[in-house]
Amino acid sequence: MSMTQPFVDLGEIERARDAISGTVRMTPVNLSPSLTAHAGVPVHLKLEHTQLTGSFKLRGATNAVASLTGAEKRRGVVGVSTGNHGRGLAFAARAAGVKCIICMSRLVPQAKIDGIKAQGADVRIIGSSQDEAQLEVDRLVAEDGMTMIPPFDHRKIIAGQGTVALEVLEQVPDAATVLVPLSGGGLISGVAAALKASRPDVRVVGISMERGAAMHACLKAGKPVLVEELPTLADSLGGGIGLDNRLTFAMTRDLVDDVILVTEAEIAAAIRHAYWQERQIIEGSGSVGIAALLARKIESPGPVVAILSGGNIDMNQHHRIISGEDVDVTQEAA
Ligand SMILES: *Cc1c(COP(=O)(O)O)cnc(C)c1O
């Protein structure tokens, strides 16, 4: 579509790394002996759940806030995300001394509200739907001149998320395949742009859950389409990509080699594996790379890197999963 912007390039990602280095953590990589034995090639885990705020979203948010003009910074930023983007944005704004308001509906669970508040954002509870919360954001933008920072379809966000790949290139220079949890595609667009510019032979594989894999459906349709959101253990991967998508749809279509889907049972097995074998607490969305490896859905001629993208899981749910309970979220009311 003519609305598509030029792709985010390596230079923008390198500049993002400089812009965010004072706020974000460079996260470690662990070689997994058990997954290496299972896959027959070295498997490295990029521990991005150990990032401040518990996910990579802090990288993009920090870069987006750093890119604002002085006047924009004085007026502040707004968002609607109740999940990892909201946490990252709140933290990034506070670190930069910028006011941040996260708007959410009355239906958002208290634990999520507390998670955002704990990062220092002002939480505004508006109405009883995400749409009503969005209307309040639109008002704050129109009337108070605040800047809305979206979760993925934004150059500065994509460039910030791409800095994960700059670290991977240094930490695992012989990586042959990189597994990337995929929702709106901000992470995979940045990662693929960085990797393909330096090592075009590296395979970049997106992993989504079977239940509500929006980008996968859009790639099949050849354009952004509406996809029904369903309850899933990979709750950070839910939601659509936006019918007016400017960047992540085209970047994912053109730069990503493959997209693979995993089941709820495979995600639960991966959360268990991460805990008992790797000693890591990973949320469902962060574990989909491990899920695909355990299910033998990945073939790689050489070393694999799985990005463990986040760790913000409800600890009661985590406890039930690692204890071997059959946790089925698919029957919950949407
Ligand atoms: C947001 C998120 C993703 C997906 O990132 P996109 O840029 O939307 O594709 C994956 N894992 C976690 C933990 C996330 O919070």
Coordinates of C-alpha atoms and ligand atoms in Angstrom, one line a residue:
M1 CA 0.0 0.0 0.0
S2 CA 1.1 3.5 -0.7
M3 CA 0.9 4.3 3.1
T4 CA 4.0 2.1 3.8
Q5 CA 7.1 4.0 4.9
P6 CA 10.7 3.1 4.1
F7 CA 11.9 0.2 6.2
V8 CA 13.9 0.9 9.4
D9 CA 17.5 0.4 8.6
L10 CA 20.7 -0.7 10.5
G11 CA 21.8 2.9 11.0
E12 CA 18.6 3.8 12.9
I13 CA 19.0 0.7 15.1
E14 CA 22.7 1.6 15.9
R15 CA 21.6 5.1 16.8
A16 CA 18.9 3.6 19.0
R17 CA 21.5 1.6 20.8
D18 CA 23.4 4.8 21.6
A19 CA 20.2 6.6 22.7
I20 CA 19.0 3.9 25.1
S21 CA 22.3 2.6 26.6
G22 CA 22.0 4.6 29.7
T23 CA 18.5 3.3 30.6
V24 CA 18.3 -0.3 29.3
R25 CA 20.3 -3.4 30.3
M26 CA 22.3 -5.4 27.9
T27 CA 20.9 -8.9 28.7
P28 CA 22.9 -12.1 28.9
V29 CA 22.8 -15.2 26.7
N30 CA 22.8 -18.7 28.2
L31 CA 23.7 -21.9 26.3
S32 CA 21.0 -24.5 27.1
P33 CA 22.5 -27.9 27.5
S34 CA 19.1 -29.7 27.5
L35 CA 17.7 -27.9 24.4
T36 CA 21.1 -28.4 22.6
A37 CA 20.8 -32.1 23.2
H38 CA 17.2 -32.1 22.1
A39 CA 17.9 -30.1 18.9
G40 CA 21.3 -31.5 17.9
V41 CA 22.7 -27.9 17.4
P42 CA 23.7 -25.4 20.0
V43 CA 20.7 -23.6 21.4
H44 CA 21.3 -20.2 23.1
L45 CA 18.7 -18.3 25.1
K46 CA 18.7 -14.5 25.0
L47 CA 17.4 -13.7 28.5
E48 CA 15.4 -10.6 27.7
H49 CA 13.0 -11.3 30.5
T50 CA 15.8 -10.1 32.8
Q51 CA 15.5 -6.6 31.1
L52 CA 14.3 -3.9 33.5
T53 CA 10.5 -3.9 33.5
G54 CA 10.6 -7.6 32.6
S55 CA 10.5 -7.4 28.8
F56 CA 12.3 -5.9 25.7
K57 CA 9.5 -3.4 25.3
L58 CA 11.6 -1.0 27.4
R59 CA 14.1 -0.7 24.5
G60 CA 11.6 0.7 22.0
A61 CA 9.8 2.9 24.5
T62 CA 13.1 4.4 25.7
N63 CA 14.1 5.2 22.1
A64 CA 10.7 6.7 21.3
V65 CA 10.8 9.0 24.4
A66 CA 14.5 9.9 23.7
S67 CA 13.5 11.0 20.1
L68 CA 10.9 13.5 21.3
T69 CA 11.6 17.3 20.9
G70 CA 12.0 19.4 24.1
A71 CA 8.5 20.8 23.7
E72 CA 7.0 17.3 23.2
K73 CA 8.8 16.1 26.3
R74 CA 7.4 18.9 28.4
R75 CA 3.8 18.0 27.3
G76 CA 4.3 14.3 28.1
V77 CA 3.4 10.9 26.6
V78 CA 0.3 8.7 26.6
G79 CA -0.5 5.1 25.8
V80 CA -3.3 2.5 26.3
S81 CA -1.3 -0.7 26.8
T82 CA -1.9 -2.5 30.1
G83 CA 0.9 -4.9 29.5
N84 CA 4.6 -4.9 28.8
H85 CA 4.5 -1.8 26.5
G86 CA 2.7 0.2 29.2
R87 CA 5.3 -0.8 31.8
G88 CA 8.1 0.0 29.5
L89 CA 6.7 3.3 28.5
A90 CA 6.0 4.3 32.1
F91 CA 9.6 3.4 33.1
A92 CA 11.2 5.1 30.1
A93 CA 9.2 8.3 30.7
R94 CA 10.1 8.4 34.3
A95 CA 13.8 7.8 33.6
A96 CA 13.7 10.7 31.1
G97 CA 11.7 13.0 33.5
V98 CA 8.7 13.0 31.1
K99 CA 5.1 12.8 32.3
C100 CA 3.3 9.7 31.3
I101 CA -0.4 8.8 31.4
I102 CA -1.7 5.3 30.7
C103 CA -5.4 5.1 30.0
M104 CA -7.3 1.9 30.6
S105 CA -10.8 0.7 31.0
R106 CA -12.5 -0.2 34.3
L107 CA -12.3 -3.9 33.3
V108 CA -8.5 -4.1 33.6
P109 CA -7.5 -6.4 36.5
Q110 CA -6.0 -4.6 39.6
A111 CA -2.7 -6.5 39.2
K112 CA -2.1 -4.9 35.8
I113 CA -3.0 -1.5 37.1
D114 CA -0.6 -1.9 40.0
G115 CA 2.1 -3.1 37.6
I116 CA 1.9 0.1 35.6
K117 CA 1.6 2.4 38.6
A118 CA 4.7 0.7 40.1
Q119 CA 6.7 2.0 37.1
G120 CA 5.6 5.6 37.9
A121 CA 2.9 6.3 35.4
D122 CA -0.3 8.1 36.1
V123 CA -3.1 5.6 35.5
R124 CA -6.4 7.0 34.2
I125 CA -9.4 4.6 34.4
I126 CA -11.9 5.5 31.7
G127 CA -15.1 3.7 30.6
S128 CA -15.6 0.0 30.2
S129 CA -13.8 -0.8 27.0
Q130 CA -10.4 -0.4 25.3
D131 CA -12.1 1.9 22.8
E132 CA -13.3 4.3 25.5
A133 CA -9.8 4.4 26.9
Q134 CA -8.5 5.1 23.4
L135 CA -10.9 8.1 23.1
E136 CA -9.4 9.6 26.3
V137 CA -5.9 9.2 24.7
D138 CA -7.1 10.9 21.6
R139 CA -8.4 13.8 23.8
L140 CA -5.1 14.1 25.6
V141 CA -3.3 14.3 22.3
A142 CA -5.7 16.8 20.8
E143 CA -6.3 19.0 23.8
D144 CA -3.2 18.8 25.9
G145 CA -0.7 18.2 23.1
M146 CA 0.6 14.9 24.6
T147 CA 2.3 12.4 22.3
M148 CA 0.8 9.0 21.9
I149 CA 3.5 6.2 21.8
P150 CA 2.1 3.1 20.0
P151 CA 3.4 -0.4 20.9
F152 CA 4.9 -1.6 17.6
D153 CA 4.1 0.2 14.4
H154 CA 6.5 3.1 14.9
R155 CA 10.0 3.6 13.5
K156 CA 11.6 4.5 16.9
I157 CA 9.9 1.5 18.6
I158 CA 11.1 -0.9 15.9
A159 CA 14.6 0.6 16.0
G160 CA 14.8 0.2 19.8
Q161 CA 13.6 -3.4 19.7
G162 CA 16.2 -4.1 17.0
T163 CA 18.9 -3.4 19.5
V164 CA 18.3 -6.9 20.9
A165 CA 19.8 -8.3 17.6
L166 CA 22.9 -6.1 17.8
E167 CA 23.6 -7.8 21.1
V168 CA 22.8 -11.2 19.7
L169 CA 25.3 -10.6 16.8
E170 CA 28.1 -10.0 19.4
Q171 CA 27.1 -12.7 21.8
V172 CA 26.5 -15.5 19.3
P173 CA 28.4 -14.5 16.1
D174 CA 27.8 -17.9 14.5
A175 CA 24.0 -17.9 15.0
A176 CA 22.2 -19.6 12.1
T177 CA 18.6 -19.2 13.2
V178 CA 17.0 -16.7 15.5
L179 CA 13.6 -17.4 17.0
V180 CA 11.5 -14.3 17.7
P181 CA 8.1 -14.2 19.6
L182 CA 5.7 -12.4 17.2
S183 CA 2.6 -10.3 17.8
G184 CA 2.4 -6.8 16.2
G185 CA 5.8 -7.3 14.7
G186 CA 7.8 -4.5 16.3
L187 CA 10.4 -6.9 17.8
I188 CA 10.8 -9.1 14.7
S189 CA 10.9 -6.1 12.3
G190 CA 13.8 -4.5 14.2
V191 CA 15.6 -7.9 14.8
A192 CA 15.3 -8.9 11.1
A193 CA 16.4 -5.5 9.9
A194 CA 19.5 -5.6 12.0
L195 CA 20.4 -9.2 11.3
K196 CA 19.7 -9.2 7.5
A197 CA 21.9 -6.1 7.1
S198 CA 24.9 -7.7 8.7
R199 CA 24.3 -11.5 8.2
P200 CA 21.8 -12.0 5.4
D201 CA 22.3 -15.8 5.8
V202 CA 20.7 -15.9 9.3
R203 CA 17.2 -17.3 9.3
V204 CA 14.7 -15.2 11.2
V205 CA 11.7 -17.2 12.4
G206 CA 8.6 -15.6 14.0
I207 CA 6.7 -17.7 16.6
S208 CA 3.0 -17.0 17.5
M209 CA 0.3 -19.0 19.3
E210 CA -2.2 -20.8 17.2
R211 CA -5.0 -19.0 19.0
G212 CA -5.3 -15.5 17.4
A213 CA -2.0 -15.3 15.5
A214 CA -2.8 -11.9 13.8
M215 CA 0.4 -11.4 11.8
H216 CA 0.3 -14.9 10.5
A217 CA -3.3 -14.4 9.3
C218 CA -2.3 -11.1 7.7
L219 CA 0.7 -12.6 5.8
K220 CA -1.6 -15.3 4.5
A221 CA -4.2 -12.8 3.4
G222 CA -1.5 -10.6 1.8
K223 CA -2.7 -7.5 3.7
P224 CA -3.6 -6.4 7.2
V225 CA -6.9 -8.1 8.2
L226 CA -9.0 -8.3 11.4
V227 CA -8.3 -11.3 13.5
E228 CA -10.4 -12.4 16.5
E229 CA -8.5 -12.1 19.8
L230 CA -8.7 -15.3 21.9
P231 CA -7.6 -16.1 25.5
T232 CA -4.2 -17.8 25.4
L233 CA -1.3 -18.5 27.7
A234 CA 0.7 -16.2 25.4
D235 CA -1.3 -13.1 26.4
S236 CA 1.3 -10.6 25.4
L237 CA 1.0 -11.9 21.8
G238 CA -2.7 -11.1 21.5
G239 CA -4.3 -8.3 19.5
G240 CA -4.3 -7.2 15.9
I241 CA -1.6 -5.4 13.8
G242 CA -3.8 -2.5 12.8
L243 CA -5.6 -2.2 9.4
D244 CA -3.6 1.0 8.6
N245 CA -0.3 -0.7 9.5
R246 CA 2.6 1.3 8.1
L247 CA 5.8 -0.6 8.8
T248 CA 5.6 -3.9 10.6
F249 CA 3.4 -5.8 8.2
A250 CA 5.7 -5.0 5.2
M251 CA 8.9 -5.5 7.1
T252 CA 7.8 -8.9 8.5
R253 CA 6.6 -10.0 5.0
D254 CA 9.8 -9.0 3.3
L255 CA 12.5 -9.7 5.9
V256 CA 11.2 -12.7 7.9
D257 CA 11.9 -16.2 6.6
D258 CA 9.1 -18.1 8.3
V259 CA 6.3 -17.9 10.9
I260 CA 5.5 -20.9 13.0
L261 CA 2.5 -21.5 15.3
V262 CA 2.5 -23.3 18.7
T263 CA -0.4 -24.8 20.7
E264 CA -1.4 -24.0 24.3
A265 CA 0.0 -27.3 25.5
E266 CA 3.3 -26.6 23.8
I267 CA 3.4 -23.2 25.5
A268 CA 2.7 -24.7 28.9
A269 CA 5.4 -27.3 28.3
A270 CA 7.9 -24.6 27.4
I271 CA 7.1 -22.6 30.6
R272 CA 7.7 -25.8 32.6
H273 CA 10.9 -26.5 30.7
A274 CA 12.2 -23.0 31.2
Y275 CA 11.6 -23.3 35.0
W276 CA 12.8 -26.8 35.7
Q277 CA 15.7 -27.1 33.1
E278 CA 16.8 -23.5 32.6
R279 CA 15.8 -22.1 36.0
Q280 CA 14.0 -19.1 34.4
I281 CA 10.6 -17.7 35.0
I282 CA 9.2 -16.9 31.6
E283 CA 5.7 -15.7 30.6
G284 CA 3.9 -17.7 27.9
S285 CA 4.7 -15.2 25.2
G286 CA 8.4 -15.3 26.0
S287 CA 8.5 -19.1 25.9
V288 CA 7.2 -19.7 22.4
G289 CA 10.7 -20.2 20.9
I290 CA 11.4 -23.0 23.4
A291 CA 7.9 -24.3 22.7
A292 CA 8.7 -24.6 19.0
L293 CA 12.1 -26.3 19.7
L294 CA 10.6 -28.8 22.1
A295 CA 7.8 -29.6 19.5
R296 CA 10.5 -30.2 16.9
K297 CA 9.0 -27.4 14.7
I298 CA 12.4 -25.8 14.0
E299 CA 15.2 -27.1 11.8
S300 CA 18.5 -25.3 11.8
P301 CA 21.8 -26.1 10.1
G302 CA 23.7 -24.4 12.9
P303 CA 23.3 -22.6 16.3
V304 CA 19.9 -21.3 17.3
V305 CA 19.1 -18.3 19.4
A306 CA 15.7 -18.1 21.1
I307 CA 14.7 -14.7 22.4
L308 CA 13.0 -15.1 25.8
S309 CA 11.1 -11.9 25.3
G310 CA 9.4 -11.4 28.7
G311 CA 8.8 -12.7 32.2
N312 CA 5.7 -10.9 33.4
I313 CA 3.5 -13.8 34.2
D314 CA 0.9 -14.1 37.0
M315 CA 2.9 -16.0 39.7
N316 CA -0.2 -18.0 40.7
Q317 CA -0.7 -19.1 37.1
H318 CA 3.0 -19.9 36.8
H319 CA 3.0 -22.0 40.0
R320 CA 0.0 -24.0 38.7
I321 CA 1.8 -24.6 35.3
I322 CA 5.1 -25.7 36.7
S323 CA 3.4 -27.9 39.2
G324 CA 2.0 -29.9 36.3
E325 CA -1.6 -28.7 36.6
D326 CA -3.5 -28.6 33.3
V327 CA -4.0 -24.8 33.1
D328 CA -6.6 -24.1 30.4
V329 CA -7.2 -20.4 29.8
T330 CA -9.1 -21.0 26.5
Q331 CA -12.5 -21.3 28.3
E332 CA -12.2 -17.9 30.0
A333 CA -14.7 -15.3 28.8
A334 CA -13.0 -13.0 26.3
Ligands
LIG1 C1 5.0 -7.4 23.0 C2 5.6 -8.7 23.3 C3 5.9 -9.6 22.2 C4 5.6 -9.3 20.8 O1 6.2 -8.1 20.3 P1 5.7 -7.4 18.9 O2 6.6 -6.3 18.7 O3 4.3 -7.0 19.2 O4 5.7 -8.5 17.9 C5 6.6 -10.8 22.5 N1 6.8 -11.1 23.8 C6 6.5 -10.3 24.9 C7 6.8 -10.7 26.2 C8 5.9 -9.0 24.6 O5 5.6 -8.2 25.6

